[in-house]
Amino acid sequence: MAPEAQYDLVVRNAVIVDGSGGPPAEGDVAVRDGLIAAVGGRCGGSGAEEVDGRDLVLAPGFIDPHTHLDANLFWDADLTPSSSFGVTTVVTSNCGYGLAPVLGDEARAYVVSALSTVEQIPERSITAAVPFDWSDLPSYCARLDRLDVLINHAFQVGHVPLRAAVLGVPDAHTRRASPDEIAAMGRVLRQGLELGALGFSTDQVVGNPGPGGTKLPGQVCGEDELLALAAVLGHGPGPGLFTMANAALLQGRAERVADLSWHRRLAEASGCPVVVGPIFGSHEDPGGAVAIMDLVVDGQRPAATVVPQISTRPFELWTRLDSPGLLVRSLPTWLAAVRTDGARGVRALAGDSSGREQLRGEGSAMLASPVFSGRWEHVGVRYSHQPTVEGRDLASLSVERGVAPTDLLLDLALADDFDTQVATIMRNGDDDEVASLVAHPAAMIGASDAGAHILANTDSCYAVWTLQHWVRERKALTLERAIAKLTGDQARLFGLGDRGLVRTGLAADLVLFNPDAIRTTGVRFVDDQPEGGRRLVTDATGLEMSVVNGVVATRQGTSTGARPGRRLRPVA
């Protein structure tokens, strides 16, 4: 009769990268009752499951600090594709967009519309799949606690639902709040912190439109409101984070530098970290992003910390060529054809020699804007039935084929029956500049936007990309530093002190991967959203296993069907 196993799981002979930034060490890790029970050396006991970790890295599960998966929690228990990338915890309600409180039908409709408008999540999916069987934050948290999901989740109090609950709609997005209303918002925020919220979030980005072109709460509120809410964060439980998509995010260096003083004032008001960004590299200001990072460091003071969040990937938005995406809007003749008759209008344009000639002129004189350089090397083919063009930029393709970029696009659109997807790189287009950002000691890696922009962007694979591109290919980070930025640093910042490291007694959130094979392998569309919606997902390889609260959650990136995830609360 075999002896009874002492552990639920033992991973043997792995390269342990523990999330602290310290050097790797070979050995075993044992898990029992949801916690890490033994680390390093040879574990003498046996496990109910034993995994050979030889030549594999065992690290803490990745913590994604910037997602918009609030609604997905109610229709996708596996939280794909995030869970397939080794992510074991996600932070929701970023940029001010959350699902509670919602006091009445009008407030609920506005909260849904704002999330859908800015984060490009179909409103029909949210309304069909999110039950909204709550009103205030206590009933919302009770609902979250009943969810059966694959990975952990933690929330923030969003500015949009907070203002809608106190000021009502449309006042939430049209006027400043009175002192009594600010005090009422502070009381709701304090309640959220007591319920386990990690902090507060808002969106002040200049140019971000709300529903129907309206302003957003973070754009119309007064400084007194946000300073008062920051003070509440400083006196509440938990890490008291103030996270924001900052006003000058898409503006020039002068505006971004000026914005820093506002971030410091918020940090001084709370005494807690203020997370801003993403800090992107931009085509109109080479080196500007790194300069901003350096200024953040130079301005740090005790109890007034600003944390610059960065993305490790080029920021781009995909679009079809029969819809008015960013590239089409840069070509007036093409835009007119789309607005007149969609795909049929573009087909007619393709057959019109004078129209093609006009397009060539427009294509050679595209103007730069804050979100697009106007250069064809910053336009790439991301999806086509012709695989030889996928991943290529339009500048080099057009030279290679001896045709104008606009002619090439028209021909591709017709050949693919308008399934072609092109992307304009809006930010982080210079790989060398992004390398400097990634390696910057002050940089907080995040900005995946998982759950958002579902037809245009798929940066939820950011952790895989970091290990593939910035560790293995570019060597901008060591493996141990990258793992720390993806795990231990995040846990420390977000007050999740019971996880984020491979240490005895901490929660067994783990990921086992092949450092030589981990990589993204392609992008595809899947039709799996509520009400028949479609989304864009990235596939990856090299991820052997993830463990959530001591339970094996994925194998080779595929869900095991387990549901060990839970809502997390801050732990010192």
Tab-separated table of N, CA, C and O in Angstrom, residues 70 93-104 106-108 110-112 114 132 134-138 140 155-173 175 177-178 180-193 195 197 199-203 216-218 220-221 224-233 241-243:
chain	number	residue	atom	x	y	z
A	70	ASP	N	-14.047	43.395	-15.869
A	70	ASP	CA	-15.157	43.462	-14.924
A	70	ASP	C	-16.360	42.669	-15.424
A	70	ASP	O	-16.956	41.889	-14.673
A	93	SER	N	-11.599	47.302	-12.904
A	93	SER	CA	-12.128	48.650	-12.642
A	93	SER	C	-11.065	49.721	-12.811
A	93	SER	O	-10.962	50.657	-12.016
A	94	ASN	N	-10.273	49.593	-13.860
A	94	ASN	CA	-9.263	50.600	-14.167
A	94	ASN	C	-9.854	51.765	-14.955
A	94	ASN	O	-10.942	51.669	-15.529
A	95	CYS	N	-9.125	52.879	-14.969
A	95	CYS	CA	-9.481	54.070	-15.755
A	95	CYS	C	-10.849	54.634	-15.376
A	95	CYS	O	-11.455	55.366	-16.169
A	96	GLY	N	-11.346	54.271	-14.208
A	96	GLY	CA	-12.622	54.824	-13.759
A	96	GLY	C	-13.831	54.020	-14.132
A	96	GLY	O	-14.953	54.351	-13.724
A	97	TYR	N	-13.662	52.941	-14.904
A	97	TYR	CA	-14.801	52.185	-15.419
A	97	TYR	C	-15.024	50.930	-14.587
A	97	TYR	O	-14.202	50.014	-14.588
A	98	GLY	N	-16.106	50.881	-13.874
A	98	GLY	CA	-16.462	49.738	-13.046
A	98	GLY	C	-17.947	49.469	-13.164
A	98	GLY	O	-18.669	50.150	-13.902
A	99	LEU	N	-18.424	48.504	-12.405
A	99	LEU	CA	-19.827	48.088	-12.502
A	99	LEU	C	-20.616	48.363	-11.229
A	99	LEU	O	-21.761	47.931	-11.111
A	100	ALA	N	-20.052	49.072	-10.278
A	100	ALA	CA	-20.770	49.381	-9.042
A	100	ALA	C	-20.120	50.601	-8.386
A	100	ALA	O	-18.919	50.835	-8.554
A	101	PRO	N	-20.962	51.367	-7.651
A	101	PRO	CA	-22.387	51.182	-7.434
A	101	PRO	C	-23.218	51.587	-8.656
A	101	PRO	O	-22.768	52.398	-9.471
A	102	VAL	N	-24.429	51.016	-8.763
A	102	VAL	CA	-25.382	51.398	-9.816
A	102	VAL	C	-26.750	51.538	-9.161
A	102	VAL	O	-27.430	50.561	-8.901
A	103	LEU	N	-27.135	52.763	-8.904
A	103	LEU	CA	-28.386	53.051	-8.189
A	103	LEU	C	-29.459	53.461	-9.197
A	103	LEU	O	-29.686	54.641	-9.446
A	104	GLY	N	-30.093	52.469	-9.811
A	104	GLY	CA	-31.175	52.757	-10.738
A	104	GLY	C	-30.811	52.497	-12.183
A	104	GLY	O	-29.638	52.370	-12.547
A	106	GLU	N	-31.048	54.378	-14.906
A	106	GLU	CA	-30.326	55.415	-15.646
A	106	GLU	C	-28.826	55.344	-15.359
A	106	GLU	O	-27.996	55.441	-16.281
A	107	ALA	N	-28.481	55.169	-14.095
A	107	ALA	CA	-27.070	55.061	-13.731
A	107	ALA	C	-26.456	53.810	-14.343
A	107	ALA	O	-25.330	53.846	-14.856
A	108	ARG	N	-27.186	52.705	-14.302
A	108	ARG	CA	-26.663	51.460	-14.879
A	108	ARG	C	-26.422	51.623	-16.375
A	108	ARG	O	-25.378	51.210	-16.896
A	110	TYR	N	-25.755	54.310	-18.005
A	110	TYR	CA	-24.605	55.180	-18.241
A	110	TYR	C	-23.294	54.453	-17.967
A	110	TYR	O	-22.326	54.553	-18.745
A	111	VAL	N	-23.238	53.707	-16.876
A	111	VAL	CA	-22.034	52.954	-16.528
A	111	VAL	C	-21.671	51.973	-17.646
A	111	VAL	O	-20.509	51.851	-18.049
A	112	VAL	N	-22.676	51.278	-18.171
A	112	VAL	CA	-22.439	50.324	-19.258
A	112	VAL	C	-21.992	51.050	-20.518
A	112	VAL	O	-21.047	50.627	-21.202
A	114	ALA	N	-20.523	53.980	-20.840
A	114	ALA	CA	-19.174	54.541	-20.715
A	114	ALA	C	-18.117	53.457	-20.893
A	114	ALA	O	-17.129	53.647	-21.619
A	132	PHE	N	-26.340	42.380	-13.063
A	132	PHE	CA	-26.642	43.604	-12.314
A	132	PHE	C	-27.673	43.340	-11.218
A	132	PHE	O	-28.606	44.137	-11.005
A	134	TRP	N	-27.244	43.738	-8.177
A	134	TRP	CA	-26.681	44.481	-7.048
A	134	TRP	C	-26.994	45.957	-7.260
A	134	TRP	O	-27.406	46.383	-8.346
A	135	SER	N	-26.773	46.736	-6.246
A	135	SER	CA	-26.983	48.177	-6.353
A	135	SER	C	-25.792	48.941	-5.779
A	135	SER	O	-25.161	49.728	-6.468
A	136	ASP	N	-25.471	48.642	-4.526
A	136	ASP	CA	-24.373	49.340	-3.868
A	136	ASP	C	-23.122	48.463	-3.840
A	136	ASP	O	-23.112	47.330	-4.333
A	137	LEU	N	-22.065	48.988	-3.268
A	137	LEU	CA	-20.807	48.231	-3.220
A	137	LEU	C	-20.883	46.970	-2.350
A	137	LEU	O	-20.323	45.937	-2.731
A	138	PRO	N	-21.569	46.992	-1.196
A	138	PRO	CA	-21.669	45.737	-0.433
A	138	PRO	C	-22.347	44.614	-1.207
A	138	PRO	O	-21.879	43.467	-1.183
A	140	TYR	N	-22.520	44.342	-4.453
A	140	TYR	CA	-21.635	43.983	-5.563
A	140	TYR	C	-20.522	43.050	-5.088
A	140	TYR	O	-20.242	42.010	-5.716
A	155	PHE	N	-10.677	44.433	-7.191
A	155	PHE	CA	-11.279	45.583	-7.870
A	155	PHE	C	-10.857	46.904	-7.238
A	155	PHE	O	-10.308	46.949	-6.133
A	156	GLN	N	-11.121	47.968	-7.977
A	156	GLN	CA	-10.975	49.332	-7.488
A	156	GLN	C	-12.342	50.012	-7.568
A	156	GLN	O	-13.244	49.531	-8.264
A	157	VAL	N	-12.493	51.130	-6.897
A	157	VAL	CA	-13.707	51.926	-7.023
A	157	VAL	C	-13.526	52.865	-8.211
A	157	VAL	O	-12.588	53.665	-8.243
A	158	GLY	N	-14.389	52.737	-9.204
A	158	GLY	CA	-14.277	53.537	-10.418
A	158	GLY	C	-14.996	54.873	-10.307
A	158	GLY	O	-16.084	54.978	-9.717
A	159	HIS	N	-14.396	55.884	-10.889
A	159	HIS	CA	-14.943	57.240	-10.833
A	159	HIS	C	-16.301	57.337	-11.537
A	159	HIS	O	-17.190	58.070	-11.093
A	160	VAL	N	-16.457	56.604	-12.640
A	160	VAL	CA	-17.706	56.702	-13.415
A	160	VAL	C	-18.906	56.250	-12.587
A	160	VAL	O	-19.875	57.009	-12.420
A	161	PRO	N	-18.938	55.026	-12.049
A	161	PRO	CA	-20.097	54.640	-11.247
A	161	PRO	C	-20.212	55.421	-9.943
A	161	PRO	O	-21.330	55.666	-9.460
A	162	LEU	N	-19.085	55.828	-9.369
A	162	LEU	CA	-19.125	56.594	-8.127
A	162	LEU	C	-19.848	57.921	-8.337
A	162	LEU	O	-20.746	58.297	-7.569
A	163	ARG	N	-19.483	58.630	-9.391
A	163	ARG	CA	-20.126	59.925	-9.661
A	163	ARG	C	-21.589	59.745	-10.064
A	163	ARG	O	-22.452	60.527	-9.670
A	164	ALA	N	-21.864	58.701	-10.871
A	164	ALA	CA	-23.246	58.466	-11.288
A	164	ALA	C	-24.132	58.172	-10.087
A	164	ALA	O	-25.301	58.576	-10.047
A	165	ALA	N	-23.590	57.472	-9.086
A	165	ALA	CA	-24.385	57.129	-7.899
A	165	ALA	C	-24.686	58.347	-7.041
A	165	ALA	O	-25.766	58.452	-6.451
A	166	VAL	N	-23.756	59.289	-6.964
A	166	VAL	CA	-23.924	60.440	-6.068
A	166	VAL	C	-24.559	61.631	-6.774
A	166	VAL	O	-25.477	62.270	-6.246
A	167	LEU	N	-24.102	61.953	-7.992
A	167	LEU	CA	-24.616	63.123	-8.699
A	167	LEU	C	-25.798	62.798	-9.595
A	167	LEU	O	-26.576	63.687	-9.958
A	168	GLY	N	-25.933	61.516	-9.973
A	168	GLY	CA	-26.947	61.157	-10.954
A	168	GLY	C	-26.467	61.434	-12.367
A	168	GLY	O	-25.375	61.954	-12.594
A	169	VAL	N	-27.310	61.064	-13.338
A	169	VAL	CA	-27.008	61.246	-14.759
A	169	VAL	C	-28.055	62.207	-15.326
A	169	VAL	O	-29.247	62.067	-15.052
A	170	PRO	N	-27.662	63.234	-16.082
A	170	PRO	CA	-26.352	63.455	-16.725
A	170	PRO	C	-25.345	64.242	-15.897
A	170	PRO	O	-24.242	64.482	-16.362
A	171	ASP	N	-25.708	64.654	-14.683
A	171	ASP	CA	-24.811	65.521	-13.925
A	171	ASP	C	-23.434	64.903	-13.727
A	171	ASP	O	-22.433	65.622	-13.631
A	172	ALA	N	-23.352	63.580	-13.681
A	172	ALA	CA	-22.071	62.917	-13.454
A	172	ALA	C	-21.027	63.302	-14.481
A	172	ALA	O	-19.828	63.292	-14.173
A	173	HIS	N	-21.467	63.641	-15.684
A	173	HIS	CA	-20.493	63.960	-16.734
A	173	HIS	C	-20.662	65.371	-17.297
A	173	HIS	O	-20.134	65.687	-18.369
A	175	ARG	N	-20.966	68.435	-14.883
A	175	ARG	CA	-20.670	69.548	-13.969
A	175	ARG	C	-19.764	69.129	-12.823
A	175	ARG	O	-19.558	67.948	-12.570
A	177	ALA	N	-18.821	68.852	-8.814
A	177	ALA	CA	-19.578	68.426	-7.646
A	177	ALA	C	-19.529	69.486	-6.550
A	177	ALA	O	-18.548	70.233	-6.416
A	178	SER	N	-20.590	69.553	-5.760
A	178	SER	CA	-20.631	70.453	-4.608
A	178	SER	C	-19.832	69.843	-3.456
A	178	SER	O	-19.526	68.644	-3.452
A	180	ASP	N	-20.885	69.025	-0.539
A	180	ASP	CA	-21.656	67.925	0.051
A	180	ASP	C	-21.568	66.667	-0.812
A	180	ASP	O	-21.489	65.543	-0.290
A	181	GLU	N	-21.586	66.828	-2.123
A	181	GLU	CA	-21.484	65.672	-3.025
A	181	GLU	C	-20.095	65.041	-2.964
A	181	GLU	O	-19.958	63.818	-3.006
A	182	ILE	N	-19.084	65.881	-2.847
A	182	ILE	CA	-17.722	65.350	-2.710
A	182	ILE	C	-17.606	64.538	-1.422
A	182	ILE	O	-17.016	63.448	-1.402
A	183	ALA	N	-18.190	65.055	-0.349
A	183	ALA	CA	-18.160	64.321	0.917
A	183	ALA	C	-18.903	62.991	0.794
A	183	ALA	O	-18.458	61.962	1.330
A	184	ALA	N	-20.028	62.991	0.058
A	184	ALA	CA	-20.790	61.749	-0.125
A	184	ALA	C	-19.981	60.745	-0.939
A	184	ALA	O	-19.973	59.537	-0.627
A	185	MET	N	-19.284	61.221	-1.974
A	185	MET	CA	-18.428	60.312	-2.746
A	185	MET	C	-17.317	59.739	-1.868
A	185	MET	O	-16.961	58.558	-1.983
A	186	GLY	N	-16.786	60.561	-0.997
A	186	GLY	CA	-15.745	60.084	-0.091
A	186	GLY	C	-16.251	58.980	0.818
A	186	GLY	O	-15.524	58.014	1.090
A	187	ARG	N	-17.496	59.091	1.265
A	187	ARG	CA	-18.050	58.045	2.133
A	187	ARG	C	-18.225	56.732	1.374
A	187	ARG	O	-17.942	55.648	1.914
A	188	VAL	N	-18.669	56.814	0.123
A	188	VAL	CA	-18.815	55.596	-0.677
A	188	VAL	C	-17.448	54.983	-0.955
A	188	VAL	O	-17.276	53.761	-0.889
A	189	LEU	N	-16.473	55.821	-1.259
A	189	LEU	CA	-15.116	55.319	-1.498
A	189	LEU	C	-14.580	54.640	-0.249
A	189	LEU	O	-13.994	53.552	-0.325
A	190	ARG	N	-14.769	55.256	0.904
A	190	ARG	CA	-14.312	54.649	2.151
A	190	ARG	C	-14.966	53.278	2.363
A	190	ARG	O	-14.313	52.311	2.774
A	191	GLN	N	-16.254	53.192	2.050
A	191	GLN	CA	-16.943	51.904	2.157
A	191	GLN	C	-16.304	50.867	1.240
A	191	GLN	O	-16.112	49.707	1.616
A	192	GLY	N	-15.965	51.288	0.016
A	192	GLY	CA	-15.313	50.373	-0.919
A	192	GLY	C	-13.981	49.866	-0.385
A	192	GLY	O	-13.664	48.677	-0.499
A	193	LEU	N	-13.199	50.752	0.217
A	193	LEU	CA	-11.912	50.345	0.785
A	193	LEU	C	-12.113	49.346	1.916
A	193	LEU	O	-11.365	48.367	2.044
A	195	LEU	N	-14.414	47.259	2.132
A	195	LEU	CA	-14.850	46.009	1.518
A	195	LEU	C	-13.731	45.309	0.748
A	195	LEU	O	-13.939	44.217	0.211
A	197	ALA	N	-11.555	47.059	-1.703
A	197	ALA	CA	-11.072	47.723	-2.914
A	197	ALA	C	-9.611	48.117	-2.739
A	197	ALA	O	-9.194	48.548	-1.656
A	199	GLY	N	-8.161	50.544	-4.326
A	199	GLY	CA	-7.995	51.974	-4.492
A	199	GLY	C	-9.092	52.562	-5.340
A	199	GLY	O	-10.225	52.036	-5.396
A	200	PHE	N	-8.771	53.641	-6.029
A	200	PHE	CA	-9.712	54.434	-6.829
A	200	PHE	C	-9.093	54.661	-8.186
A	200	PHE	O	-7.871	54.788	-8.316
A	201	SER	N	-9.918	54.724	-9.238
A	201	SER	CA	-9.386	54.954	-10.593
A	201	SER	C	-10.208	55.996	-11.329
A	201	SER	O	-11.415	56.144	-11.084
A	202	THR	N	-9.547	56.694	-12.243
A	202	THR	CA	-10.237	57.690	-13.064
A	202	THR	C	-9.549	57.827	-14.418
A	202	THR	O	-8.429	57.341	-14.617
A	203	ASP	N	-10.249	58.495	-15.337
A	203	ASP	CA	-9.754	58.748	-16.694
A	203	ASP	C	-9.856	60.242	-16.942
A	203	ASP	O	-10.957	60.802	-17.016
A	216	LEU	N	-16.157	62.983	-19.887
A	216	LEU	CA	-16.078	61.933	-18.883
A	216	LEU	C	-16.003	62.553	-17.486
A	216	LEU	O	-15.565	63.704	-17.336
A	217	PRO	N	-16.409	61.821	-16.461
A	217	PRO	CA	-16.350	62.373	-15.105
A	217	PRO	C	-15.003	62.954	-14.723
A	217	PRO	O	-14.927	64.022	-14.108
A	218	GLY	N	-13.921	62.262	-15.107
A	218	GLY	CA	-12.595	62.753	-14.763
A	218	GLY	C	-12.193	64.005	-15.511
A	218	GLY	O	-11.238	64.685	-15.124
A	220	VAL	N	-14.552	66.523	-16.225
A	220	VAL	CA	-15.381	67.660	-15.799
A	220	VAL	C	-15.256	67.957	-14.308
A	220	VAL	O	-15.673	69.027	-13.861
A	221	CYS	N	-14.699	67.030	-13.548
A	221	CYS	CA	-14.625	67.249	-12.099
A	221	CYS	C	-13.581	68.303	-11.770
A	221	CYS	O	-12.668	68.572	-12.560
A	224	ASP	N	-10.533	69.889	-6.572
A	224	ASP	CA	-10.901	69.695	-5.172
A	224	ASP	C	-11.527	68.321	-4.946
A	224	ASP	O	-11.304	67.695	-3.900
A	225	GLU	N	-12.275	67.835	-5.923
A	225	GLU	CA	-12.915	66.524	-5.792
A	225	GLU	C	-11.873	65.408	-5.723
A	225	GLU	O	-11.911	64.552	-4.827
A	226	LEU	N	-10.936	65.422	-6.650
A	226	LEU	CA	-9.947	64.348	-6.686
A	226	LEU	C	-8.976	64.434	-5.520
A	226	LEU	O	-8.534	63.404	-4.989
A	227	LEU	N	-8.651	65.632	-5.085
A	227	LEU	CA	-7.780	65.771	-3.907
A	227	LEU	C	-8.484	65.253	-2.650
A	227	LEU	O	-7.863	64.609	-1.801
A	228	ALA	N	-9.780	65.502	-2.554
A	228	ALA	CA	-10.536	65.004	-1.403
A	228	ALA	C	-10.622	63.485	-1.417
A	228	ALA	O	-10.493	62.830	-0.372
A	229	LEU	N	-10.843	62.905	-2.595
A	229	LEU	CA	-10.896	61.445	-2.698
A	229	LEU	C	-9.524	60.839	-2.407
A	229	LEU	O	-9.422	59.770	-1.797
A	230	ALA	N	-8.463	61.520	-2.840
A	230	ALA	CA	-7.115	61.047	-2.531
A	230	ALA	C	-6.891	61.022	-1.026
A	230	ALA	O	-6.287	60.085	-0.486
A	231	ALA	N	-7.396	62.028	-0.324
A	231	ALA	CA	-7.244	62.060	1.133
A	231	ALA	C	-7.962	60.888	1.787
A	231	ALA	O	-7.472	60.319	2.773
A	232	VAL	N	-9.122	60.522	1.241
A	232	VAL	CA	-9.842	59.352	1.760
A	232	VAL	C	-8.982	58.099	1.604
A	232	VAL	O	-8.915	57.252	2.509
A	233	LEU	N	-8.325	57.977	0.469
A	233	LEU	CA	-7.461	56.812	0.238
A	233	LEU	C	-6.378	56.715	1.307
A	233	LEU	O	-6.018	55.629	1.754
A	241	LEU	N	-4.381	52.989	-3.408
A	241	LEU	CA	-3.836	53.437	-4.687
A	241	LEU	C	-4.799	54.385	-5.408
A	241	LEU	O	-6.011	54.172	-5.428
A	242	PHE	N	-4.242	55.423	-5.991
A	242	PHE	CA	-4.967	56.297	-6.920
A	242	PHE	C	-4.407	55.971	-8.292
A	242	PHE	O	-3.253	56.266	-8.581
A	243	THR	N	-5.191	55.304	-9.150
A	243	THR	CA	-4.706	54.941	-10.476
A	243	THR	C	-5.445	55.767	-11.515
A	243	THR	O	-6.650	55.980	-11.398
